[in-house]
Amino acid sequence: MSAPSDATPPVLRVAGLTTAFRVAGDWKTVVDDVSFDIGARETVAVVGESGSGKSVTALSIMRLVPTANGRIEGRIELEGRNLPDLTEDAMRDVRGGEIGMIFQEPMTSLNPVLTVGFQVSEALRRHRGMSADDADREALRLFDLVRIPDAARRFTEFPHTFSGGMRQRVMIAIALACRPKLLIADEPTTALDVTIQAQILELIRELQAEIGMSVMFITHDMGVVAEIADRVVVMWRGRKVEEATASRLFAAPEHPYTQQLLTAVPKLGSLRGHEMPRRFPNVDLRRSEGELGILGGSSDEVPDEPDRRGAPVLEVDGLTTRFAVRGGLFGRHVGNIHAVENVSFGLRAGETLALVGESGCGKSTTGRSILRLVEPTAGSIRLDGEELMTLGRSAMRGVRRRLQMIFQDPYGSLNPRKTVGAAIREPIVVHGLAAGAEADRRVSELLARVGLEPDHAVRFPTSSPAASASASASPARWPCSRRCWSPTSRSRPSTSRSRPRSST
């Protein structure tokens, strides 16, 4: 795909976009005077580190920034119309119909009380005027396009029964359902394996060629950027620091931050001839641009080699986890889902073991089974020689001090009723590591180590703008001050049927 000519008006024009949120009574700017265009059939990649303002830029374009504690300034023109000037009813027609968006967090973007099939067909009925039956048939076709196995059966299931990658495919189906003029894809393939990622990217290309769709692709994967982007916009700390064609950006990046991004990308084959992995360069992201630089590590440094003589820290032998499938009037056991089947491996001190495979292959379930967050059906799990399968629930709480897991979906893992600081502080106190002021000090240190500001400790996980569950609706109007999945007058829950029962 080539960039449009200067004579062709852009599909989207963003000029001087500034978005701020009220935090503790003060306004904090998170997107600062950002401008760019997206032409017809053009793919523009917006890249940058987490917290650089990429997703907030997308939410600002869709006008999904909450008005109670957020404000948007600047112009956002879709084919000449300034979106901030439109009424909320007019924006509902734009969302889903003219602009589709694949949200970053599928678990919080999908409505948990509606079946996935209903959520796809809802957009088709709302924006393409289809009958319920036609919308269901088209939704099933979209499920097949995004490679959801056994689509007819899974059509009537709820989001919590899907893996993270499968939920992301449902979100992609919703975004593409109405064949929009502009697709905003916020990390759309992060939770997908490389084979499915390639198929989804090819599907997006086909729609671009067929209906002339433009794409704003938000990602941190520079490999994907090199493959699909016509132009690249680089963001850092809320500002656009560089814009160039993809070929020029990769050949000669100008801004120091862009150079750092490309330096941190692992290169296939770079470790050929080395027995041990090398350390990645450590990027120093300080406050002023002039202080950007590489800290410490270089690609020639070798991590300490693990001691392969001692016993493994973790031993997994014949791990099997199956989930019962129930059906019929009385919910009888009619079958099993074989999520993990006879998996064995060992992990020694200092080693890093990678579990790889396609979405739905059992990687995450293996991790949850080791911590016994889901109960394995069979097998043995030993941590420092201690058998975990025989431990009671209270004993496992103590084990989880030594055995930790970073979950795939942070929004679904963090308690929305606790501040970020309270969530970090809780295990420190529960496991007796610290209390009082010392616990607070550790929370501050941990926030700093992962690049967060101290004021994040008093925020709730949902304090930043989150995606609306429906592509055709405005941001959900929650009846309580914090997020709770309570239906409103604009969101009617369904039962296990693929669509709600008629009121007549």
Short mmCIF file of C-alpha atoms in Angstrom, two decimals, residues 69-435:
data_model
loop_
_atom_site.label_atom_id
_atom_site.label_comp_id
_atom_site.label_asym_id
_atom_site.label_seq_id
_atom_site.Cartn_x
_atom_site.Cartn_y
_atom_site.Cartn_z
CA ASN A 69 -13.01 13.93 34.57
CA GLY A 70 -11.62 14.32 31.06
CA ARG A 71 -11.46 17.01 28.39
CA ILE A 72 -10.47 17.05 24.71
CA GLU A 73 -9.16 20.03 22.75
CA GLY A 74 -8.22 20.33 19.08
CA ARG A 75 -9.80 19.15 15.84
CA ILE A 76 -10.66 15.56 14.88
CA GLU A 77 -12.04 15.57 11.34
CA LEU A 78 -13.55 12.45 9.75
CA GLU A 79 -13.96 13.21 6.03
CA GLY A 80 -14.27 16.91 6.86
CA ARG A 81 -16.64 16.60 9.85
CA ASN A 82 -15.26 17.75 13.20
CA LEU A 83 -16.22 14.92 15.56
CA PRO A 84 -16.11 16.99 18.79
CA ASP A 85 -18.94 19.12 17.32
CA LEU A 86 -21.30 16.15 16.81
CA THR A 87 -24.07 15.28 19.23
CA GLU A 88 -23.83 12.05 21.22
CA ASP A 89 -26.58 10.45 19.09
CA ALA A 90 -24.62 11.33 15.92
CA MET A 91 -21.46 9.85 17.44
CA ARG A 92 -23.26 6.56 18.06
CA ASP A 93 -23.77 6.31 14.31
CA VAL A 94 -20.07 7.06 13.74
CA ARG A 95 -18.86 4.46 16.25
CA GLY A 96 -19.04 1.04 14.70
CA GLY A 97 -20.64 2.30 11.49
CA GLU A 98 -17.89 4.60 10.17
CA ILE A 99 -15.10 4.00 12.69
CA GLY A 100 -14.51 0.52 14.06
CA MET A 101 -12.21 -0.04 17.00
CA ILE A 102 -10.45 -3.13 18.31
CA PHE A 103 -9.92 -2.37 21.98
CA GLN A 104 -6.79 -3.36 23.86
CA GLU A 105 -8.51 -5.19 26.72
CA PRO A 106 -11.06 -7.67 25.34
CA MET A 107 -12.23 -8.89 28.76
CA THR A 108 -13.32 -5.41 29.85
CA SER A 109 -14.55 -4.38 26.40
CA LEU A 110 -16.93 -7.31 25.96
CA ASN A 111 -20.12 -7.26 28.00
CA PRO A 112 -20.00 -10.27 30.37
CA VAL A 113 -23.80 -10.64 30.57
CA LEU A 114 -24.31 -10.89 26.79
CA THR A 115 -23.29 -13.82 24.60
CA VAL A 116 -20.46 -13.17 22.17
CA GLY A 117 -22.73 -13.94 19.22
CA PHE A 118 -25.28 -11.35 20.33
CA GLN A 119 -22.58 -8.70 20.72
CA VAL A 120 -21.42 -9.18 17.12
CA SER A 121 -24.91 -9.37 15.63
CA GLU A 122 -25.98 -6.28 17.65
CA ALA A 123 -23.57 -4.10 15.69
CA LEU A 124 -24.85 -5.56 12.40
CA ARG A 125 -28.47 -4.85 13.29
CA ARG A 126 -27.68 -1.36 14.58
CA HIS A 127 -25.49 -0.13 11.73
CA ARG A 128 -26.32 -2.29 8.70
CA GLY A 129 -30.05 -2.68 9.34
CA MET A 130 -29.98 -6.49 9.17
CA SER A 131 -32.72 -8.70 10.53
CA ALA A 132 -31.87 -10.80 13.58
CA ASP A 133 -31.47 -14.00 11.53
CA ASP A 134 -29.34 -12.34 8.84
CA ALA A 135 -27.18 -10.70 11.50
CA ASP A 136 -26.63 -14.05 13.23
CA ARG A 137 -25.59 -15.68 9.95
CA GLU A 138 -23.17 -12.84 9.15
CA ALA A 139 -21.76 -12.97 12.70
CA LEU A 140 -21.09 -16.70 12.29
CA ARG A 141 -19.30 -15.98 9.01
CA LEU A 142 -17.14 -13.39 10.80
CA PHE A 143 -16.34 -15.92 13.53
CA ASP A 144 -15.04 -18.24 10.83
CA LEU A 145 -13.01 -15.40 9.26
CA VAL A 146 -11.22 -14.67 12.54
CA ARG A 147 -10.62 -18.42 13.04
CA ILE A 148 -12.78 -19.14 16.09
CA PRO A 149 -13.01 -22.96 16.23
CA ASP A 150 -16.47 -24.56 16.43
CA ALA A 151 -18.06 -21.17 15.81
CA ALA A 152 -21.68 -22.41 15.76
CA ARG A 153 -21.39 -23.86 19.28
CA ARG A 154 -19.39 -20.98 20.76
CA PHE A 155 -21.78 -18.39 19.29
CA THR A 156 -24.07 -18.69 22.34
CA GLU A 157 -21.31 -18.69 24.98
CA PHE A 158 -20.26 -15.84 27.25
CA PRO A 159 -16.89 -14.00 27.17
CA HIS A 160 -15.56 -15.58 30.38
CA THR A 161 -15.56 -19.02 28.72
CA PHE A 162 -13.06 -17.82 26.07
CA SER A 163 -9.29 -17.56 26.38
CA GLY A 164 -7.65 -14.13 26.05
CA GLY A 165 -6.73 -14.74 22.42
CA MET A 166 -10.23 -15.98 21.56
CA ARG A 167 -11.81 -12.91 23.18
CA GLN A 168 -9.53 -10.74 21.08
CA ARG A 169 -10.80 -12.50 17.94
CA VAL A 170 -14.39 -11.71 18.99
CA MET A 171 -13.41 -8.03 19.35
CA ILE A 172 -11.87 -8.09 15.87
CA ALA A 173 -15.09 -9.59 14.47
CA ILE A 174 -17.16 -6.79 16.07
CA ALA A 175 -14.85 -4.08 14.73
CA LEU A 176 -14.88 -5.44 11.18
CA ALA A 177 -18.59 -6.34 11.13
CA CYS A 178 -19.83 -3.04 9.69
CA ARG A 179 -17.02 -2.60 7.15
CA PRO A 180 -15.98 0.82 8.55
CA LYS A 181 -14.19 3.61 6.67
CA LEU A 182 -11.57 3.76 9.42
CA LEU A 183 -10.39 0.93 11.65
CA ILE A 184 -8.59 1.83 14.89
CA ALA A 185 -6.73 -1.28 16.03
CA ASP A 186 -5.29 -0.95 19.55
CA GLU A 187 -2.79 -3.80 20.00
CA PRO A 188 -5.13 -6.14 18.08
CA THR A 189 -2.77 -9.10 17.76
CA THR A 190 -0.92 -8.97 21.10
CA ALA A 191 -2.80 -11.95 22.56
CA LEU A 192 -2.65 -14.00 19.34
CA ASP A 193 -0.07 -16.51 18.19
CA VAL A 194 1.98 -15.62 15.12
CA THR A 195 0.03 -17.84 12.71
CA ILE A 196 -3.34 -16.33 13.67
CA GLN A 197 -1.74 -12.87 13.75
CA ALA A 198 -0.67 -13.29 10.13
CA GLN A 199 -4.20 -14.38 9.16
CA ILE A 200 -5.81 -11.40 10.93
CA LEU A 201 -3.39 -8.94 9.32
CA GLU A 202 -4.14 -10.48 5.93
CA LEU A 203 -7.91 -10.15 6.62
CA ILE A 204 -7.43 -6.44 7.39
CA ARG A 205 -5.46 -6.02 4.13
CA GLU A 206 -8.23 -7.71 2.15
CA LEU A 207 -10.86 -5.38 3.61
CA GLN A 208 -8.66 -2.39 2.83
CA ALA A 209 -8.48 -3.44 -0.80
CA GLU A 210 -12.18 -4.33 -0.98
CA ILE A 211 -13.85 -1.34 0.71
CA GLY A 212 -11.03 1.22 0.82
CA MET A 213 -10.74 1.07 4.59
CA SER A 214 -8.04 3.11 6.34
CA VAL A 215 -6.27 1.77 9.43
CA MET A 216 -4.78 3.39 12.52
CA PHE A 217 -2.68 0.58 14.00
CA ILE A 218 -1.52 1.05 17.60
CA THR A 219 1.24 -1.33 18.57
CA HIS A 220 4.60 -1.78 20.26
CA ASP A 221 5.56 -4.63 17.91
CA MET A 222 8.00 -3.09 15.46
CA GLY A 223 7.98 -6.28 13.39
CA VAL A 224 4.27 -5.80 12.68
CA VAL A 225 4.93 -2.11 11.92
CA ALA A 226 7.56 -3.03 9.34
CA GLU A 227 5.14 -5.44 7.69
CA ILE A 228 1.94 -3.40 7.45
CA ALA A 229 2.54 0.34 7.94
CA ASP A 230 2.74 3.00 5.26
CA ARG A 231 3.66 5.71 7.77
CA VAL A 232 4.66 5.65 11.44
CA VAL A 233 3.86 8.14 14.21
CA VAL A 234 6.13 7.78 17.26
CA MET A 235 4.77 8.97 20.61
CA TRP A 236 6.65 9.50 23.87
CA ARG A 237 5.19 10.90 27.11
CA GLY A 238 2.04 12.12 25.37
CA ARG A 239 3.73 13.92 22.47
CA LYS A 240 4.44 13.05 18.87
CA VAL A 241 8.22 13.02 18.57
CA GLU A 242 8.64 11.72 15.02
CA GLU A 243 6.62 10.91 11.90
CA ALA A 244 7.98 9.27 8.77
CA THR A 245 7.31 6.62 6.18
CA ALA A 246 7.97 3.12 7.52
CA SER A 247 10.93 2.55 5.21
CA ARG A 248 12.62 5.82 6.17
CA LEU A 249 11.95 5.38 9.89
CA PHE A 250 13.59 1.95 9.98
CA ALA A 251 16.49 3.04 7.78
CA ALA A 252 17.30 6.35 9.50
CA PRO A 253 15.37 7.15 12.70
CA GLU A 254 15.95 10.75 13.72
CA HIS A 255 14.65 11.16 17.26
CA PRO A 256 16.69 9.58 20.10
CA TYR A 257 13.59 7.83 21.46
CA THR A 258 12.85 6.23 18.08
CA GLN A 259 16.44 5.04 17.95
CA GLN A 260 15.99 3.50 21.40
CA LEU A 261 12.81 1.72 20.31
CA LEU A 262 14.58 0.12 17.37
CA THR A 263 17.65 -0.73 19.48
CA ALA A 264 15.45 -2.71 21.88
CA VAL A 265 13.93 -4.87 19.12
CA PRO A 266 15.41 -8.41 19.16
CA LYS A 267 16.81 -9.44 15.78
CA LEU A 268 16.26 -12.95 14.48
CA GLY A 269 19.56 -14.79 14.16
CA SER A 270 21.54 -12.32 16.27
CA LEU A 271 22.47 -15.07 18.77
CA ARG A 272 23.69 -17.50 16.15
CA GLY A 273 26.93 -19.05 17.36
CA HIS A 274 26.27 -18.21 21.04
CA GLU A 275 25.44 -20.94 23.54
CA MET A 276 23.87 -18.56 26.06
CA PRO A 277 21.45 -15.65 25.51
CA ARG A 278 22.74 -12.06 25.67
CA ARG A 279 21.19 -9.27 27.71
CA PHE A 280 19.01 -6.69 25.99
CA PRO A 281 20.17 -3.07 26.10
CA ASN A 282 18.52 -1.31 29.04
CA VAL A 283 16.70 1.78 27.77
CA ASP A 284 16.80 4.81 30.07
CA LEU A 285 13.55 6.77 29.72
CA ARG A 286 14.27 9.92 31.72
CA ARG A 287 12.24 13.09 31.83
CA SER A 288 14.14 15.25 29.33
CA GLU A 289 14.92 14.30 25.77
CA GLY A 290 18.55 15.31 26.13
CA GLU A 291 19.13 12.63 28.77
CA LEU A 292 17.94 9.72 26.64
CA GLY A 293 20.53 6.99 26.44
CA ILE A 294 21.32 3.34 26.99
CA LEU A 295 21.92 2.36 30.57
CA GLY A 296 24.15 -0.48 31.63
CA GLY A 297 23.55 -3.62 29.62
CA SER A 298 24.92 -4.26 26.16
CA SER A 299 24.24 -7.05 23.71
CA ASP A 300 27.63 -8.59 24.56
CA GLU A 301 26.80 -9.19 28.23
CA VAL A 302 25.93 -12.76 29.16
CA PRO A 303 23.60 -13.61 32.08
CA ASP A 304 24.92 -15.89 34.76
CA GLU A 305 24.63 -19.49 33.61
CA PRO A 306 22.18 -21.49 35.75
CA ASP A 307 23.59 -24.25 37.92
CA ARG A 308 22.47 -27.38 36.10
CA ARG A 309 23.89 -29.72 38.73
CA GLY A 310 21.29 -29.14 41.43
CA ALA A 311 17.70 -30.33 41.56
CA PRO A 312 15.11 -28.32 39.57
CA VAL A 313 13.29 -25.55 41.42
CA LEU A 314 10.06 -26.52 39.67
CA GLU A 315 9.20 -30.02 38.42
CA VAL A 316 6.01 -30.68 36.48
CA ASP A 317 5.28 -34.30 35.59
CA GLY A 318 2.29 -35.54 33.60
CA LEU A 319 0.21 -32.42 34.30
CA THR A 320 -3.33 -32.87 33.01
CA THR A 321 -6.20 -30.40 33.37
CA ARG A 322 -9.66 -31.08 31.96
CA PHE A 323 -12.84 -29.07 32.27
CA ALA A 324 -16.23 -30.76 32.45
CA VAL A 325 -18.80 -29.95 29.78
CA ARG A 326 -22.36 -30.09 31.03
CA GLY A 327 -25.53 -30.10 29.00
CA GLY A 328 -29.17 -31.04 28.98
CA LEU A 329 -31.97 -30.01 31.28
CA PHE A 330 -30.21 -31.18 34.46
CA GLY A 331 -26.69 -30.10 33.54
CA ARG A 332 -25.32 -33.61 33.25
CA HIS A 333 -21.67 -34.31 32.51
CA VAL A 334 -21.57 -34.90 28.76
CA GLY A 335 -17.87 -34.54 28.02
CA ASN A 336 -14.53 -32.92 28.83
CA ILE A 337 -12.39 -30.14 27.40
CA HIS A 338 -8.78 -31.35 27.38
CA ALA A 339 -7.06 -28.05 28.18
CA VAL A 340 -3.68 -29.50 29.28
CA GLU A 341 -2.74 -33.10 28.57
CA ASN A 342 0.28 -34.92 30.06
CA VAL A 343 2.70 -31.97 30.17
CA SER A 344 6.11 -32.44 31.83
CA PHE A 345 9.09 -30.11 32.26
CA GLY A 346 11.64 -28.91 34.82
CA LEU A 347 13.00 -25.45 35.62
CA ARG A 348 16.30 -24.83 37.43
CA ALA A 349 17.46 -21.78 39.36
CA GLY A 350 18.30 -18.89 37.02
CA GLU A 351 16.68 -20.50 33.97
CA THR A 352 13.98 -19.00 31.79
CA LEU A 353 11.59 -21.50 30.24
CA ALA A 354 9.31 -20.31 27.42
CA LEU A 355 5.93 -21.97 26.87
CA VAL A 356 4.89 -21.16 23.31
CA GLY A 357 1.97 -22.19 21.17
CA GLU A 358 -1.15 -20.87 19.50
CA SER A 359 -4.06 -19.21 21.29
CA GLY A 360 -6.06 -21.83 23.18
CA CYS A 361 -3.28 -24.45 23.27
CA GLY A 362 -3.17 -24.53 27.09
CA LYS A 363 -0.25 -22.22 27.96
CA SER A 364 -2.16 -20.04 30.43
CA THR A 365 -4.03 -23.01 31.87
CA THR A 366 -0.68 -24.70 32.53
CA GLY A 367 0.43 -21.69 34.58
CA ARG A 368 -2.85 -21.52 36.49
CA SER A 369 -2.72 -25.26 37.13
CA ILE A 370 0.79 -25.01 38.61
CA LEU A 371 -0.47 -22.41 41.10
CA ARG A 372 -3.65 -24.49 41.51
CA LEU A 373 -5.82 -21.53 40.61
CA VAL A 374 -7.57 -24.20 38.56
CA GLU A 375 -7.42 -27.71 39.96
CA PRO A 376 -5.42 -30.16 37.80
CA THR A 377 -7.02 -33.49 36.99
CA ALA A 378 -3.79 -35.47 37.33
CA GLY A 379 -0.02 -35.16 37.51
CA SER A 380 2.64 -33.98 39.91
CA ILE A 381 3.87 -30.44 40.70
CA ARG A 382 6.93 -30.04 42.94
CA LEU A 383 8.39 -26.73 44.13
CA ASP A 384 11.82 -27.14 45.76
CA GLY A 385 10.95 -30.82 46.19
CA GLU A 386 7.60 -30.15 47.92
CA GLU A 387 4.58 -31.79 46.29
CA LEU A 388 1.92 -29.14 45.70
CA MET A 389 -0.89 -31.44 44.57
CA THR A 390 -1.44 -32.73 48.12
CA LEU A 391 -1.49 -29.35 49.88
CA GLY A 392 -4.67 -27.83 51.25
CA ARG A 393 -5.98 -24.43 50.30
CA SER A 394 -4.45 -22.60 53.27
CA ALA A 395 -1.05 -24.20 52.67
CA MET A 396 -1.17 -23.13 49.00
CA ARG A 397 -1.54 -19.49 50.08
CA GLY A 398 1.90 -19.72 51.65
CA VAL A 399 3.32 -21.39 48.54
CA ARG A 400 2.11 -18.49 46.39
CA ARG A 401 4.52 -16.21 48.21
CA ARG A 402 7.32 -18.14 46.45
CA LEU A 403 5.44 -18.83 43.22
CA GLN A 404 4.06 -15.79 41.42
CA MET A 405 2.21 -15.27 38.14
CA ILE A 406 1.78 -12.23 35.90
CA PHE A 407 -1.66 -12.69 34.39
CA GLN A 408 -2.48 -12.12 30.74
CA ASP A 409 -5.36 -9.70 31.33
CA PRO A 410 -4.46 -7.03 33.92
CA TYR A 411 -7.88 -5.39 33.93
CA GLY A 412 -9.54 -8.72 34.64
CA SER A 413 -6.96 -9.58 37.32
CA LEU A 414 -6.93 -6.36 39.38
CA ASN A 415 -9.72 -5.73 41.87
CA PRO A 416 -11.61 -2.66 40.57
CA ARG A 417 -12.65 -1.74 44.13
CA LYS A 418 -9.07 -1.43 45.39
CA THR A 419 -6.57 1.25 44.52
CA VAL A 420 -3.42 0.19 42.71
CA GLY A 421 -1.39 0.86 45.85
CA ALA A 422 -3.73 -1.25 48.00
CA ALA A 423 -3.53 -4.15 45.53
CA ILE A 424 0.29 -4.09 45.63
CA ARG A 425 0.38 -3.61 49.41
CA GLU A 426 -1.98 -6.48 50.23
CA PRO A 427 0.37 -9.45 49.50
CA ILE A 428 3.24 -7.64 51.25
CA VAL A 429 1.17 -7.42 54.42
CA VAL A 430 -0.59 -10.81 54.10
CA HIS A 431 2.70 -12.69 53.77
CA GLY A 432 4.28 -10.77 56.65
CA LEU A 433 6.98 -9.07 54.57
CA ALA A 434 6.28 -5.58 55.92
CA ALA A 435 3.58 -3.43 57.52
#
